Coordinates of C-alpha atoms and ligand atoms in Angstrom, one line a residue:
E1 CA 18.1 18.0 7.2
K2 CA 14.3 18.2 7.1
G3 CA 14.4 20.3 4.0
G4 CA 12.2 23.0 5.5
F5 CA 9.6 20.6 6.8
E6 CA 8.7 20.4 10.5
H7 CA 9.1 16.6 10.6
F8 CA 10.7 13.9 8.6
M9 CA 7.4 12.2 8.1
L10 CA 6.0 15.3 6.3
K11 CA 9.2 15.7 4.3
E12 CA 8.9 12.0 3.2
I13 CA 5.2 12.4 2.3
H14 CA 6.2 15.3 0.1
E15 CA 9.1 13.3 -1.4
Q16 CA 6.8 10.7 -2.9
P17 CA 6.5 12.2 -6.4
K18 CA 10.3 12.0 -6.7
A19 CA 10.6 8.6 -4.9
V20 CA 8.1 6.9 -7.2
R21 CA 9.8 8.5 -10.2
D22 CA 13.1 7.0 -9.1
T23 CA 11.5 3.6 -8.6
M24 CA 10.3 3.7 -12.2
S25 CA 13.4 5.1 -13.7
Q26 CA 15.5 2.5 -15.7
R27 CA 12.6 0.1 -15.6
I28 CA 10.6 1.4 -18.5
A29 CA 11.6 0.6 -22.1
K30 CA 12.8 3.4 -24.3
D31 CA 9.6 3.2 -26.4
G32 CA 7.6 3.6 -23.2
K33 CA 5.5 0.5 -23.9
R34 CA 7.0 -2.2 -21.7
I35 CA 8.7 -2.8 -18.4
V36 CA 12.3 -3.9 -18.3
M37 CA 13.7 -5.5 -15.2
N38 CA 17.5 -5.9 -15.9
E39 CA 17.9 -7.2 -12.3
L40 CA 15.7 -10.2 -13.1
K41 CA 15.9 -11.2 -16.7
W42 CA 13.2 -13.8 -16.2
N43 CA 11.7 -15.9 -19.0
A44 CA 8.7 -18.1 -19.5
D45 CA 10.5 -21.2 -18.4
F46 CA 11.5 -19.6 -15.1
L47 CA 8.0 -18.3 -14.4
N48 CA 6.0 -21.4 -15.5
N49 CA 7.9 -23.2 -12.8
F50 CA 5.9 -21.5 -10.1
N51 CA 2.4 -22.6 -9.2
K52 CA 2.2 -20.2 -6.3
V53 CA 3.6 -16.8 -5.2
Y54 CA 3.9 -16.1 -1.5
I55 CA 4.4 -12.5 -0.3
V56 CA 5.6 -12.2 3.2
A57 CA 6.3 -9.0 5.2
C58 CA 5.4 -7.0 8.3
G59 CA 3.3 -3.9 9.0
T60 CA 3.1 -1.4 6.2
A61 CA 5.2 -3.7 3.9
Y62 CA 2.5 -6.4 4.5
H63 CA -0.1 -3.9 3.4
A64 CA 1.8 -3.3 0.2
G65 CA 1.9 -7.0 -0.2
L66 CA -1.9 -7.2 -0.2
V67 CA -2.0 -4.8 -3.1
G68 CA 0.9 -6.8 -4.7
K69 CA -1.3 -9.9 -4.6
F70 CA -4.1 -8.1 -6.3
Y71 CA -1.8 -6.9 -9.1
I72 CA 0.0 -10.2 -9.7
E73 CA -3.3 -12.2 -9.7
K74 CA -5.1 -9.7 -11.9
L75 CA -2.4 -9.1 -14.4
A76 CA -0.2 -12.2 -14.4
R77 CA -2.8 -14.7 -13.3
I78 CA -0.6 -16.5 -10.8
P79 CA -2.2 -17.4 -7.4
V80 CA -0.7 -15.4 -4.6
E81 CA -0.8 -15.8 -0.8
V82 CA 0.1 -13.0 1.5
D83 CA 1.1 -13.5 5.1
V84 CA 2.7 -11.5 7.9
A85 CA 6.2 -12.8 8.6
S86 CA 5.7 -13.6 12.3
E87 CA 2.7 -15.9 11.4
F88 CA 4.2 -17.4 8.2
R89 CA 7.4 -18.6 9.8
Y90 CA 5.7 -20.6 12.5
R91 CA 2.9 -22.2 10.5
D92 CA 4.8 -24.8 8.6
P93 CA 4.0 -23.1 5.3
I94 CA 3.5 -25.0 2.0
V95 CA 6.6 -23.8 0.3
D96 CA 8.8 -25.7 -2.1
E97 CA 10.8 -25.4 -5.4
N98 CA 7.6 -24.4 -7.2
T99 CA 7.1 -21.4 -5.0
L100 CA 8.2 -17.9 -5.7
L101 CA 8.7 -16.2 -2.3
I102 CA 8.6 -12.4 -2.3
V103 CA 9.6 -10.6 0.9
V104 CA 9.0 -6.9 1.2
S105 CA 11.0 -4.8 3.7
Q106 CA 11.9 -1.1 3.6
S107 CA 14.8 -1.6 6.0
G108 CA 15.8 -5.0 4.9
E109 CA 16.5 -5.8 8.5
T110 CA 13.2 -6.9 10.0
S111 CA 14.1 -10.1 11.8
D112 CA 10.8 -12.0 11.3
T113 CA 10.9 -11.2 7.5
L114 CA 14.5 -12.3 7.3
A115 CA 13.7 -15.6 9.1
A116 CA 10.8 -16.2 6.8
L117 CA 13.1 -15.7 3.9
K118 CA 15.8 -18.1 5.2
E119 CA 13.2 -20.8 6.0
S120 CA 11.7 -20.5 2.5
K121 CA 15.1 -20.9 0.9
R122 CA 15.7 -23.9 3.1
R123 CA 12.5 -25.4 1.7
G124 CA 13.7 -24.8 -1.9
A125 CA 11.7 -21.7 -2.9
Q126 CA 13.1 -19.1 -5.3
T127 CA 13.3 -15.9 -3.4
L128 CA 13.0 -12.2 -4.4
A129 CA 13.3 -9.2 -2.0
L130 CA 11.7 -5.9 -2.5
T131 CA 13.6 -3.6 -0.3
N132 CA 14.9 0.0 0.0
V133 CA 18.3 -0.5 1.6
V134 CA 21.2 -1.6 -0.5
G135 CA 23.3 -4.3 1.1
S136 CA 20.8 -4.9 3.9
S137 CA 20.5 -8.4 5.4
I138 CA 17.4 -9.2 3.4
A139 CA 19.0 -7.9 0.2
R140 CA 22.0 -10.1 0.8
E141 CA 20.0 -13.2 1.7
A142 CA 17.5 -13.2 -1.2
D143 CA 18.3 -14.9 -4.6
Q144 CA 17.2 -11.7 -6.4
V145 CA 16.5 -8.1 -5.3
L146 CA 14.5 -5.2 -6.6
Y147 CA 15.3 -1.9 -4.9
T148 CA 12.6 0.7 -4.4
W149 CA 15.1 3.5 -4.6
A150 CA 12.9 5.7 -2.3
G151 CA 15.9 7.3 -0.5
P152 CA 16.4 7.1 3.2
E153 CA 13.2 6.9 5.3
I154 CA 13.8 8.3 8.7
A155 CA 10.4 8.8 10.2
V156 CA 9.2 5.7 12.0
A157 CA 5.9 5.8 10.2
S158 CA 6.4 4.5 6.7
T159 CA 5.1 6.6 3.8
K160 CA 7.3 6.8 0.7
A161 CA 8.4 3.2 1.2
Y162 CA 4.7 2.1 0.8
T163 CA 4.0 4.0 -2.3
T164 CA 7.3 2.9 -4.0
Q165 CA 6.5 -0.7 -3.0
L166 CA 3.2 -0.4 -4.7
I167 CA 4.8 1.0 -7.9
L168 CA 7.4 -1.8 -7.8
F169 CA 4.7 -4.5 -7.4
F170 CA 2.7 -3.0 -10.3
M171 CA 5.7 -3.0 -12.5
L172 CA 6.6 -6.6 -11.5
A173 CA 3.1 -7.8 -12.3
L174 CA 3.2 -6.1 -15.7
Y175 CA 6.7 -7.7 -16.3
M176 CA 5.3 -11.1 -15.3
A177 CA 2.2 -10.6 -17.5
E178 CA 4.4 -9.7 -20.5
I179 CA 6.5 -12.9 -20.1
K180 CA 3.5 -15.1 -19.5
G181 CA 1.5 -13.5 -22.3
T182 CA -1.5 -12.9 -20.0
L183 CA -2.0 -9.3 -21.3
P184 CA -2.1 -7.9 -24.8
D185 CA 0.8 -5.5 -25.7
D186 CA -1.5 -2.5 -26.1
E187 CA -2.9 -3.0 -22.6
I188 CA 0.6 -3.2 -21.2
A189 CA 1.5 0.0 -23.0
H190 CA -1.6 1.6 -21.6
F191 CA -0.7 0.7 -18.1
V192 CA 2.9 1.9 -18.6
S193 CA 1.6 5.3 -19.8
M194 CA -0.8 5.6 -16.8
L195 CA 2.1 4.7 -14.5
Q196 CA 4.2 7.6 -15.8
Q197 CA 1.5 10.0 -14.8
V198 CA 1.5 9.0 -11.2
P199 CA 4.3 11.3 -9.9
A200 CA 2.5 14.4 -11.2
Q201 CA -0.8 13.1 -9.8
I202 CA 0.8 12.6 -6.3
S203 CA 2.0 16.2 -6.5
E204 CA -1.5 17.3 -7.4
T205 CA -2.9 15.4 -4.3
L206 CA -0.3 17.1 -2.1
S207 CA -1.2 20.6 -3.3
D208 CA -4.6 20.5 -1.6
V209 CA -3.9 19.9 2.1
E210 CA -6.1 22.6 3.7
P211 CA -9.3 20.5 3.9
I212 CA -7.4 17.6 5.3
K213 CA -5.9 19.8 8.0
T214 CA -9.4 20.9 8.9
F215 CA -10.7 17.3 9.2
A216 CA -7.6 16.3 11.2
K217 CA -8.3 19.1 13.7
Q218 CA -11.8 17.8 14.2
Y219 CA -10.6 14.2 14.4
G220 CA -7.9 14.9 16.8
F221 CA -10.5 14.8 19.5
N222 CA -12.0 11.5 18.7
E223 CA -11.4 8.2 20.4
D224 CA -12.1 5.9 17.4
V225 CA -12.0 6.2 13.7
F226 CA -13.2 3.6 11.2
Y227 CA -11.9 3.1 7.7
I228 CA -14.0 1.2 5.2
G229 CA -13.6 0.1 1.6
R230 CA -13.8 -2.9 -0.7
S231 CA -11.2 -4.6 -2.8
L232 CA -8.1 -2.4 -3.2
D233 CA -9.8 0.3 -1.2
Y234 CA -9.9 -2.1 1.7
D235 CA -6.1 -2.7 1.5
V236 CA -5.5 1.1 1.5
A237 CA -8.0 1.4 4.5
L238 CA -5.8 -1.0 6.5
E239 CA -2.7 1.2 5.8
G240 CA -4.6 4.4 6.6
A241 CA -5.8 3.0 9.9
L242 CA -2.3 1.9 10.8
K243 CA -0.9 5.3 10.1
L244 CA -3.4 7.0 12.4
K245 CA -2.9 4.5 15.2
E246 CA 0.8 4.6 15.3
I247 CA 1.4 8.3 15.2
S248 CA -1.8 9.9 16.7
Y249 CA -2.6 7.1 19.2
I250 CA -6.3 7.3 18.1
H251 CA -7.9 3.9 18.0
A252 CA -8.6 3.1 14.3
E253 CA -10.0 0.1 12.6
A254 CA -10.2 -0.8 9.0
Y255 CA -13.0 -2.9 7.8
A256 CA -13.9 -4.5 4.5
A257 CA -17.1 -2.6 3.9
G258 CA -19.1 -5.7 3.3
E259 CA -18.1 -7.1 6.7
L260 CA -19.5 -4.2 8.6
K261 CA -22.8 -5.8 9.2
H262 CA -21.1 -8.9 10.6
G263 CA -20.1 -7.0 13.7
T264 CA -18.6 -3.6 13.5
L265 CA -21.8 -1.8 12.6
A266 CA -22.7 -2.1 16.3
L267 CA -20.0 0.5 17.0
I268 CA -21.2 3.0 14.5
V269 CA -23.2 5.7 16.4
E270 CA -23.8 9.3 16.0
G271 CA -20.7 11.4 15.4
V272 CA -18.3 8.5 14.9
P273 CA -15.9 9.4 12.0
V274 CA -15.8 7.0 9.1
I275 CA -13.3 7.3 6.2
A276 CA -14.9 5.6 3.2
L277 CA -12.9 4.8 0.2
A278 CA -14.9 4.3 -3.0
T279 CA -12.7 4.2 -6.0
Q280 CA -13.2 0.7 -7.4
K281 CA -15.8 0.5 -10.1
S282 CA -16.6 -3.1 -9.9
V283 CA -17.8 -2.7 -6.3
Y284 CA -18.8 0.9 -6.3
E285 CA -22.6 0.4 -5.8
K286 CA -22.0 -2.2 -3.1
T287 CA -19.6 0.2 -1.3
L288 CA -22.2 3.0 -1.6
S289 CA -24.8 0.9 0.0
N290 CA -22.5 0.2 3.0
I291 CA -21.8 4.0 3.2
K292 CA -25.5 4.6 3.4
E293 CA -25.7 2.1 6.2
V294 CA -23.2 4.1 8.3
K295 CA -24.7 7.4 7.4
A296 CA -28.1 6.1 8.6
R297 CA -26.5 5.7 12.0
D298 CA -25.3 9.3 11.8
A299 CA -21.6 8.7 11.4
V300 CA -19.6 11.6 10.1
V301 CA -18.4 10.3 6.8
I302 CA -15.4 11.5 4.7
G303 CA -15.4 9.9 1.3
I304 CA -12.3 9.3 -0.8
A305 CA -13.1 9.2 -4.5
A306 CA -11.6 9.7 -7.9
A307 CA -12.0 13.0 -9.7
G308 CA -15.1 13.0 -11.8
D309 CA -17.1 11.1 -9.2
E310 CA -20.1 13.3 -8.4
E311 CA -22.2 10.6 -6.9
L312 CA -20.4 10.0 -3.5
E313 CA -20.9 13.6 -2.3
K314 CA -24.6 13.1 -2.2
Y315 CA -24.3 10.6 0.6
V316 CA -21.4 11.7 2.7
D317 CA -20.4 14.7 4.7
H318 CA -17.2 15.6 2.8
V319 CA -15.3 14.2 -0.2
I320 CA -11.6 14.2 -0.9
H321 CA -11.0 13.7 -4.6
V322 CA -7.8 12.3 -6.0
P323 CA -6.8 12.6 -9.7
E324 CA -8.4 10.1 -12.0
T325 CA -6.3 7.1 -13.1
D326 CA -6.7 3.4 -13.7
E327 CA -8.4 1.9 -10.6
L328 CA -5.5 -0.4 -10.2
L329 CA -3.1 2.5 -9.6
I330 CA -5.4 4.6 -7.5
P331 CA -4.2 3.2 -4.1
I332 CA -1.0 5.0 -4.7
L333 CA -3.0 8.3 -4.7
T334 CA -5.7 7.5 -2.1
V335 CA -3.1 6.7 0.5
V336 CA -1.7 10.2 0.4
P337 CA -4.6 12.0 2.0
L338 CA -4.7 9.2 4.6
Q339 CA -1.0 9.8 5.4
L340 CA -1.7 13.5 5.7
L341 CA -4.8 13.0 7.9
A342 CA -2.8 10.8 10.3
Y343 CA 0.0 13.4 10.3
Y344 CA -2.2 16.4 11.1
A345 CA -4.3 14.5 13.6
A346 CA -1.0 13.6 15.4
I347 CA 0.1 17.3 15.3
T348 CA -3.3 18.3 16.7
R349 CA -2.8 16.0 19.6
G350 CA 0.8 17.2 20.2
C351 CA 2.3 13.7 19.5
D352 CA 5.9 13.1 18.7
V353 CA 5.2 12.3 15.0
D354 CA 8.7 11.1 13.9
K355 CA 9.2 9.0 17.0
P356 CA 5.9 7.5 18.2
R357 CA 6.0 5.9 21.7
N358 CA 7.0 2.2 22.0
L359 CA 8.0 1.9 18.3
A360 CA 11.3 1.5 16.6
K361 CA 12.1 2.1 12.9
S362 CA 13.6 -1.3 12.4
V363 CA 12.3 -4.3 14.3
T364 CA 15.2 -6.6 14.9
V365 CA 13.6 -8.5 17.7
E366 CA 11.1 -11.2 17.2
Ligands
F6R401 C1 4.5 1.4 9.9 C2 5.8 0.8 9.8 C3 6.0 -0.6 10.1 C4 7.0 -1.3 9.1 C5 7.3 -2.7 9.5 C6 8.2 -3.4 8.5 O1 4.4 2.7 9.5 O2 6.7 1.5 9.4 O3 4.8 -1.3 10.2 O4 6.4 -1.3 7.8 O5 8.0 -2.7 10.8 O6 9.4 -2.8 8.4 P1 10.3 -3.1 7.1 O7 9.6 -2.7 5.9 O8 11.6 -2.3 7.3 O9 10.6 -4.6 7.1

């Protein structure tokens, strides 16, 4: 049942090329230049109705929502707020008939997310669910549904659900951009062609695990690990830190690199591991200067960079490269070494990877 892998988590990490391919399938036009969403059939009148998009979810799905916000704002130019469901539902949120409420849930059964969905419907919002489970409570409750088609996710730690949610958000943002006319056709076609390369690029990332295993063995003995990045790299840092915490029980913290000097830098001393993501061109130099700050305190820094980046290795201890793609799509690649790092760190510490202590796969209590 684990397909030759030692744990479901490792199997599911390795299923990601197929999972993201399945997410895309049927959603790319035959000419390969546009996105089609037969489930939605939106038009400009429908979209222009919304002055705000709200994305609401928990845990890893919330982290996917942060990336979703970036995509929708950047490509479709609609303001997006992201919130964790257990906060959103109790804050008297500003949601009405001009709000598009997107909930994200692998299981489709998370009770806070379901409650947020119901409350938003009551307030008149249009609702869309991104979920993996056909016929789940959230799928049934939402006005419209986009399935991730990732296949069953058994391990408690979410992996392929996250990458497929990112793919789906990217496609949704392109679809919205096309309807709203916020992107020229040739740019949309370019993004679609980059998207189609992602499955093979994930496979490439998965083919080079030995260095990650080595780092994980070293890290397995640490008490704290810090993850830093800016922009989309920060969103991925949050997800990487969560993975490490939940399965290896190592304390991990993700920080927006520019926020370090507002507090966390006090914790950076000799030998503390820092995972530094530096893939976003618009903030590259700024990130590099933050990396130099932690190096100056003798942190052990592992950089995550795009292929072709020869700069970062001058300033850090090791670099893990992922294939080069558009910087919007790179989170789908950079998260993979972070998933593997968490997995092998947990193995090093003898943890029960598929069933971490105190956690359940589907959180149906509030
Ligand atoms: C972390 C993890 C959880 C879930 C969260 C939401 O690896 O799996 O943080 O992402 O409990 O679950 P769903 O997506 O089923 O609503």
